[in-house]
Amino acid sequence: MSRDGRATLETVAVAAGVSQATVSKVLNDRKDVAAATRLRVQRVLDQVEYVPPRRTPTAADATGRRTVELVFTSLDSSYAVEILRGVSSSPVDVVVSTVADADDPRPWSTRLAARGRSGAIVVTSTLTAADQRTLARARMPYVLIDPAAELPTPEVATVGATNWAGGLAATRHLLGLGHRRIGVIGGPVAMLCSRARISGYSAALASAGLEVDPALIRHGSFHHDGGHDAALELLALPDPPTAIFAGSDEQAFGVAEAARLTGRRIPEDLSVVGFDDLPISRWFSPPLTTVRQPLAEMGRTAAAMLSAVLDGREPHGRQVELATELVVRSSTAPPPATAATPGAGTGRVRGRR
Amino acid sequence: MSRDGRATLETVAVAAGVSQATVSKVLNDRKDVAAATRLRVQRVLDQVEYVPPRRTPTAADATGRRTVELVFTSLDSSYAVEILRGVSSSPVDVVVSTVADADDPRPWSTRLAARGRSGAIVVTSTLTAADQRTLARARMPYVLIDPAAELPTPEVATVGATNWAGGLAATRHLLGLGHRRIGVIGGPVAMLCSRARISGYSAALASAGLEVDPALIRHGSFHHDGGHDAALELLALPDPPTAIFAGSDEQAFGVAEAARLTGRRIPEDLSVVGFDDLPISRWFSPPLTTVRQPLAEMGRTAAAMLSAVLDGREPHGRQVELATELVVRSSTAPPPATAATPGAGTGRVRGRR
């Protein structure tokens, strides 16, 4: 034990029955350690919650700026650019990486801990209890943007958006146009943001005196295929929806393509609302009505929270939710049956058909 | 002068009539130097082509990986994500920044030179002779991806795509479908890639025995508005085109919206071809026919070229062009007049209407 009661390299080496050099190799993720030995050392490290001496904060940059690692689940959408734009407009240097690394099968938190950044911002990923321990051991402060699942413990800094309010606003907009049969497509069931949005959808229906029809609720990946496949199912129902609220802009594009393939025009035959307000939603044809998440602002906020923790200005573990906002464009209109009726779209409640 | 004949801090200080500390402040971009003094020192530094002692290559990363700065003109499109995905799949750490920095009005090359990275990859930007000198002075190797304009000197490493061949392939595809009146929208006139694509377009028309009608050639920003505005002009011509080859996917989305606003369906009334093959072009409705640029591969290639230079394996200054490829999806079809005619689209040349 060191003077402050923390386990030292020596304690770990003795407990694991290996040399200090071997413990050091495991800590530095060197390849020349047998798998069984590595496992044994790792277990002891976990048990004693070994904290390596803090690396010099990355002041290596000649300008003295901090280096923050921005970790994405994947770089496959302009969602990532928006977050990146926000983080990179902050006075920190941003190193970008992804959770999966073809060259390195270790958990992302282990890789990250080995890199000696000032801190990290982790986007829409799952944080396990083991990840949390790894990052704590490396004394690396981090902020999660839109964490995928419930967190192991609450004392983690997070930045999200008001997903519930967004789901409510999108659904109210469609109700206001006169829609009564509204489909909703969430992301993967387990994802928090997805559950919050569908909960907002249900609340809007309930406050309009409408029952929630489980047949109108679907789940799929947040990508184009998720929206496309779920929309084909919804549109094949005996009593199909006249409007669909998608879980992301990408999903909404998939819904639009499903509508086109089944001979429906948007918005005349089907209204579509997205979620995110990526730049491309403005460029869609017709331009997409969507719920704006302030992604760049979320990136900037995460960077600011991290800087505050690094400066000792604020304790780690604040949770922030930035406001979502409905942006009405051209993909929503009154439903076909009522489009010609004067006075439609004033929110008259007729109950389910 | 130092022993190898280079100017030293002292030479510069004497020539500028200031202390060495002041020269050092200017070199380190400290704020506490009067503007006039800074200018005088900067002039001397430029005259003597002062080279500061090479900073330690950024081996600060605990994993010993190199840090490369990836500089974008702007982070406003998924074009950037694609390049980033390629670079970040390479065994280097990637710091992302943009040419414009709200907090720092200095030229990007000056900022970059001060940061002590191992090297830089610069995307679709203009490299002036002054930028080139600044980076040479900092001894920072760099690779340009798709440089915006002709380079001051040829001994610069660049990665691009076969723009001319892409323009040729897109136009031949439309000719093959039976189109004879084909509009083309380039990016800004000065941009090299834009000129190459339009030149490919002209070559395709010429080899089909068609004259180039200058009224069908437009220029605009590579963004949505550029395509939208140019398409509205083209579609308002007395003899409008039946197909438009846009300079980017984003422009193509603008063309599609212009078509929708003027009551045209795609591809029944107007065929549209884009350029880039961003992920969103697959998700467009209808999915976009486009010329694929291997953007991720261009990013990976740039990173590999930079690594080769840093390893001393290759001299700086290689120019690489990766192949473009036509991807046919659903936004192109035979022109309205010939759509019902059997045998249309076989490339029969009828001359201009």
Coordinates of N, CA, C and O in Angstrom, one line a residue, chain A residues 188-283:
Chain A
P188 N -33.8 1.0 -30.8 CA -33.8 -0.2 -30.0 C -34.5 -0.1 -28.7 O -34.3 1.0 -28.1
V189 N -35.3 -1.1 -28.3 CA -36.1 -1.0 -27.1 C -35.3 -0.6 -25.9 O -35.8 0.2 -25.1
A190 N -34.1 -1.1 -25.8 CA -33.3 -0.8 -24.5 C -32.9 0.6 -24.4 O -32.5 1.0 -23.3
M191 N -32.8 1.4 -25.5 CA -32.2 2.7 -25.4 C -33.1 3.7 -24.7 O -34.3 3.9 -25.0
L192 N -32.5 4.4 -23.8 CA -33.2 5.3 -22.9 C -33.9 6.4 -23.7 O -35.1 6.7 -23.5
C193 N -33.2 7.0 -24.7 CA -33.8 8.1 -25.4 C -35.0 7.7 -26.2 O -36.0 8.4 -26.3
S194 N -34.9 6.5 -26.7 CA -36.0 5.9 -27.4 C -37.3 5.7 -26.5 O -38.4 6.1 -26.9
R195 N -37.0 5.2 -25.3 CA -38.2 5.0 -24.4 C -38.8 6.3 -24.0 O -40.0 6.4 -24.0
A196 N -38.0 7.3 -23.8 CA -38.5 8.6 -23.4 C -39.3 9.2 -24.5 O -40.4 9.8 -24.3
R197 N -38.9 9.1 -25.8 CA -39.7 9.7 -26.9 C -41.1 9.0 -27.0 O -42.1 9.7 -27.3
I198 N -41.1 7.7 -26.9 CA -42.3 6.9 -27.1 C -43.2 7.2 -25.9 O -44.5 7.3 -26.1
S199 N -42.6 7.4 -24.8 CA -43.4 7.8 -23.6 C -44.1 9.2 -23.8 O -45.2 9.4 -23.5
G200 N -43.4 10.1 -24.4 CA -43.9 11.4 -24.8 C -45.0 11.3 -25.8 O -46.1 12.0 -25.7
Y201 N -44.9 10.4 -26.8 CA -45.9 10.1 -27.8 C -47.2 9.7 -27.1 O -48.3 10.2 -27.3
S202 N -47.0 8.7 -26.2 CA -48.2 8.1 -25.4 C -48.9 9.2 -24.6 O -50.1 9.3 -24.6
A203 N -48.1 10.1 -24.0 CA -48.7 11.1 -23.1 C -49.5 12.1 -24.0 O -50.6 12.5 -23.6
A204 N -49.0 12.4 -25.2 CA -49.8 13.3 -26.1 C -51.1 12.7 -26.5 O -52.1 13.3 -26.5
L205 N -51.0 11.4 -26.8 CA -52.3 10.7 -27.2 C -53.3 10.7 -26.0 O -54.4 11.0 -26.2
A206 N -52.7 10.4 -24.8 CA -53.6 10.3 -23.6 C -54.2 11.6 -23.3 O -55.4 11.7 -23.1
S207 N -53.4 12.7 -23.5 CA -54.0 14.0 -23.1 C -55.0 14.5 -24.2 O -55.8 15.4 -24.0
A208 N -55.0 13.8 -25.4 CA -56.0 14.1 -26.4 C -57.2 13.1 -26.3 O -58.1 13.1 -27.1
G209 N -57.1 12.3 -25.3 CA -58.2 11.4 -25.0 C -58.2 10.2 -25.9 O -59.2 9.5 -26.1
L210 N -57.0 9.9 -26.5 CA -56.9 8.7 -27.4 C -56.2 7.6 -26.7 O -55.3 7.8 -25.9
E211 N -56.6 6.4 -27.1 CA -55.9 5.2 -26.6 C -54.7 4.9 -27.4 O -54.6 5.2 -28.6
V212 N -53.7 4.3 -26.7 CA -52.5 3.9 -27.5 C -52.7 2.5 -28.0 O -53.1 1.6 -27.3
D213 N -52.6 2.4 -29.4 CA -52.7 1.1 -30.0 C -51.4 0.5 -30.2 O -50.5 1.0 -30.9
P214 N -51.1 -0.6 -29.4 CA -49.7 -1.2 -29.5 C -49.3 -1.6 -30.9 O -48.1 -1.6 -31.2
A215 N -50.3 -1.8 -31.8 CA -49.9 -2.2 -33.2 C -49.2 -1.0 -33.9 O -48.5 -1.2 -34.9
L216 N -49.4 0.2 -33.4 CA -48.8 1.4 -34.0 C -47.4 1.7 -33.5 O -46.8 2.7 -33.9
I217 N -46.9 0.9 -32.5 CA -45.6 1.2 -31.9 C -44.6 0.1 -32.4 O -44.8 -1.1 -32.3
R218 N -43.6 0.6 -33.1 CA -42.6 -0.3 -33.6 C -41.2 0.1 -33.1 O -41.0 1.3 -32.7
H219 N -40.3 -0.8 -33.2 CA -38.9 -0.5 -32.8 C -38.0 -1.0 -34.0 O -38.3 -2.0 -34.7
G220 N -36.8 -0.3 -34.1 CA -35.9 -0.8 -35.1 C -34.6 0.0 -34.9 O -34.5 0.8 -34.0
S221 N -33.6 -0.3 -35.7 CA -32.3 0.5 -35.6 C -32.6 1.9 -35.9 O -33.6 2.2 -36.6
F222 N -31.8 2.8 -35.4 CA -32.0 4.3 -35.7 C -31.7 4.6 -37.1 O -31.7 5.8 -37.5
H223 N -31.3 3.6 -37.9 CA -30.8 3.9 -39.3 C -32.0 3.8 -40.3 O -33.1 3.4 -40.0
H224 N -31.6 4.0 -41.6 CA -32.6 4.0 -42.7 C -33.4 2.7 -42.7 O -34.6 2.8 -42.8
D225 N -32.7 1.6 -42.6 CA -33.4 0.3 -42.7 C -34.5 0.2 -41.6 O -35.5 -0.4 -41.8
G226 N -34.1 0.6 -40.4 CA -35.0 0.6 -39.2 C -36.4 1.3 -39.6 O -37.4 0.7 -39.3
G227 N -36.3 2.5 -40.1 CA -37.5 3.2 -40.5 C -38.2 2.6 -41.6 O -39.4 2.5 -41.6
H228 N -37.4 2.2 -42.6 CA -38.0 1.6 -43.8 C -38.8 0.3 -43.5 O -40.0 0.2 -43.9
D229 N -38.2 -0.6 -42.8 CA -38.9 -1.9 -42.5 C -40.1 -1.7 -41.6 O -41.1 -2.3 -41.8
A230 N -39.9 -0.9 -40.5 CA -41.1 -0.6 -39.6 C -42.2 0.0 -40.4 O -43.4 -0.3 -40.1
A231 N -41.9 1.0 -41.3 CA -42.9 1.7 -42.0 C -43.7 0.7 -42.9 O -44.9 0.8 -43.1
L232 N -43.0 -0.2 -43.6 CA -43.6 -1.1 -44.5 C -44.6 -2.0 -43.6 O -45.7 -2.2 -44.1
E233 N -44.2 -2.4 -42.4 CA -45.1 -3.1 -41.6 C -46.4 -2.3 -41.2 O -47.5 -2.7 -41.3
L234 N -46.1 -1.0 -40.8 CA -47.2 -0.1 -40.4 C -48.2 0.1 -41.5 O -49.4 0.1 -41.3
L235 N -47.6 0.3 -42.7 CA -48.5 0.7 -43.9 C -49.2 -0.6 -44.4 O -50.2 -0.4 -45.2
A236 N -48.8 -1.7 -44.0 CA -49.5 -3.0 -44.4 C -50.6 -3.4 -43.4 O -51.3 -4.3 -43.6
L237 N -50.7 -2.6 -42.3 CA -51.8 -2.9 -41.3 C -53.2 -2.7 -42.0 O -53.3 -1.9 -42.9
P238 N -54.2 -3.4 -41.6 CA -55.5 -3.3 -42.1 C -56.0 -1.8 -42.0 O -56.7 -1.3 -42.9
D239 N -55.6 -1.2 -40.9 CA -56.0 0.2 -40.7 C -54.7 1.0 -40.5 O -54.3 1.3 -39.4
P240 N -54.0 1.3 -41.6 CA -52.7 1.9 -41.5 C -52.7 3.3 -40.9 O -53.7 4.0 -41.0
P241 N -51.6 3.8 -40.3 CA -51.5 5.1 -39.8 C -51.5 6.2 -41.0 O -51.1 5.8 -42.1
T242 N -52.0 7.4 -40.7 CA -51.9 8.5 -41.7 C -50.7 9.3 -41.4 O -50.4 10.2 -42.2
A243 N -50.0 9.0 -40.3 CA -48.8 9.8 -40.0 C -47.9 8.9 -39.2 O -48.3 8.0 -38.5
I244 N -46.5 9.1 -39.4 CA -45.6 8.3 -38.7 C -44.5 9.2 -38.0 O -44.0 10.1 -38.7
F245 N -44.3 9.1 -36.8 CA -43.3 9.8 -36.0 C -42.1 8.8 -35.9 O -42.2 7.8 -35.2
A246 N -41.0 9.2 -36.6 CA -39.8 8.3 -36.6 C -38.8 8.7 -35.5 O -38.8 9.8 -35.0
G247 N -38.0 7.8 -35.1 CA -37.1 8.0 -34.0 C -35.8 8.7 -34.3 O -35.0 9.1 -33.5
S248 N -35.6 9.0 -35.6 CA -34.4 9.7 -36.1 C -34.7 10.2 -37.5 O -35.6 9.7 -38.1
D249 N -33.9 11.2 -37.9 CA -34.1 11.7 -39.3 C -33.8 10.6 -40.3 O -34.5 10.4 -41.3
E250 N -32.8 9.8 -40.0 CA -32.5 8.7 -40.9 C -33.6 7.7 -41.1 O -33.9 7.3 -42.2
Q251 N -34.2 7.4 -39.9 CA -35.4 6.5 -40.0 C -36.5 7.2 -40.8 O -37.2 6.5 -41.5
A252 N -36.7 8.5 -40.6 CA -37.7 9.2 -41.4 C -37.5 9.1 -42.9 O -38.5 8.9 -43.6
F253 N -36.3 9.1 -43.3 CA -36.0 9.0 -44.7 C -36.4 7.6 -45.2 O -36.9 7.4 -46.3
G254 N -36.1 6.6 -44.3 CA -36.6 5.2 -44.6 C -38.1 5.1 -44.7 O -38.6 4.4 -45.6
V255 N -38.8 5.8 -43.8 CA -40.2 5.9 -43.9 C -40.7 6.5 -45.2 O -41.6 5.9 -45.9
A256 N -40.0 7.6 -45.6 CA -40.4 8.2 -46.9 C -40.2 7.3 -48.1 O -41.0 7.2 -49.0
E257 N -39.1 6.5 -48.0 CA -38.9 5.6 -49.1 C -39.9 4.5 -49.1 O -40.4 4.1 -50.2
A258 N -40.3 4.0 -48.0 CA -41.4 3.0 -47.9 C -42.7 3.5 -48.4 O -43.4 2.8 -49.1
A259 N -42.9 4.8 -48.1 CA -44.2 5.4 -48.7 C -44.1 5.5 -50.2 O -45.1 5.1 -50.9
R260 N -43.0 5.9 -50.7 CA -42.8 6.0 -52.2 C -43.0 4.6 -52.8 O -43.7 4.5 -53.8
L261 N -42.4 3.6 -52.2 CA -42.5 2.3 -52.8 C -43.9 1.7 -52.7 O -44.3 0.8 -53.5
T262 N -44.7 2.2 -51.8 CA -46.1 1.7 -51.7 C -47.1 2.8 -52.3 O -48.3 2.8 -52.1
G263 N -46.5 3.6 -53.2 CA -47.3 4.6 -53.9 C -48.0 5.7 -53.2 O -49.0 6.3 -53.6
R264 N -47.4 6.1 -52.0 CA -47.9 7.2 -51.2 C -47.0 8.4 -51.4 O -45.8 8.3 -51.4
R265 N -47.7 9.6 -51.5 CA -46.9 10.8 -51.6 C -46.8 11.4 -50.1 O -47.7 11.2 -49.3
I266 N -45.7 12.1 -49.9 CA -45.5 12.8 -48.7 C -45.6 14.3 -48.9 O -44.9 14.8 -49.9
P267 N -46.4 15.1 -48.3 CA -47.2 14.8 -47.1 C -48.7 14.4 -47.5 O -49.5 14.2 -46.5
E268 N -49.1 14.4 -48.7 CA -50.5 14.3 -49.1 C -51.1 13.0 -48.5 O -52.2 13.0 -48.0
D269 N -50.4 11.9 -48.7 CA -50.9 10.6 -48.3 C -50.4 10.2 -46.9 O -51.0 9.4 -46.2
L270 N -49.3 10.6 -46.5 CA -48.6 10.2 -45.3 C -47.8 11.4 -44.7 O -47.0 11.9 -45.5
S271 N -48.0 11.7 -43.5 CA -47.2 12.7 -42.8 C -46.0 12.0 -42.1 O -46.2 10.9 -41.6
V272 N -44.9 12.6 -42.1 CA -43.7 12.0 -41.5 C -43.0 13.1 -40.6 O -42.8 14.2 -41.1
V273 N -42.7 12.7 -39.4 CA -41.9 13.6 -38.5 C -40.6 12.8 -38.1 O -40.7 11.6 -37.8
G274 N -39.5 13.5 -38.2 CA -38.2 12.9 -37.8 C -37.8 13.3 -36.4 O -38.6 13.9 -35.7
F275 N -36.5 13.0 -36.1 CA -36.0 13.4 -34.8 C -34.5 13.6 -35.0 O -33.8 12.7 -35.6
D276 N -34.0 14.7 -34.6 CA -32.5 15.1 -34.7 C -32.4 16.5 -35.3 O -31.6 17.3 -34.8
D277 N -33.0 16.7 -36.5 CA -32.7 17.9 -37.3 C -31.3 17.9 -37.8 O -30.6 18.9 -37.6
L278 N -30.8 16.9 -38.4 CA -29.6 16.9 -39.1 C -29.7 17.8 -40.3 O -30.8 18.1 -40.8
P279 N -28.5 18.4 -40.7 CA -28.6 19.3 -41.9 C -29.4 18.7 -43.1 O -30.1 19.3 -43.7
I280 N -29.2 17.4 -43.3 CA -29.8 16.7 -44.4 C -31.3 16.8 -44.3 O -32.0 16.6 -45.3
S281 N -31.9 17.0 -43.2 CA -33.4 17.0 -43.1 C -34.0 18.2 -43.8 O -35.0 18.2 -44.3
R282 N -33.2 19.3 -43.7 CA -33.6 20.5 -44.5 C -33.5 20.2 -46.0 O -34.2 20.9 -46.8
W283 N -32.6 19.4 -46.4 CA -32.3 19.1 -47.8 C -33.2 18.0 -48.4 O -33.1 17.7 -49.6

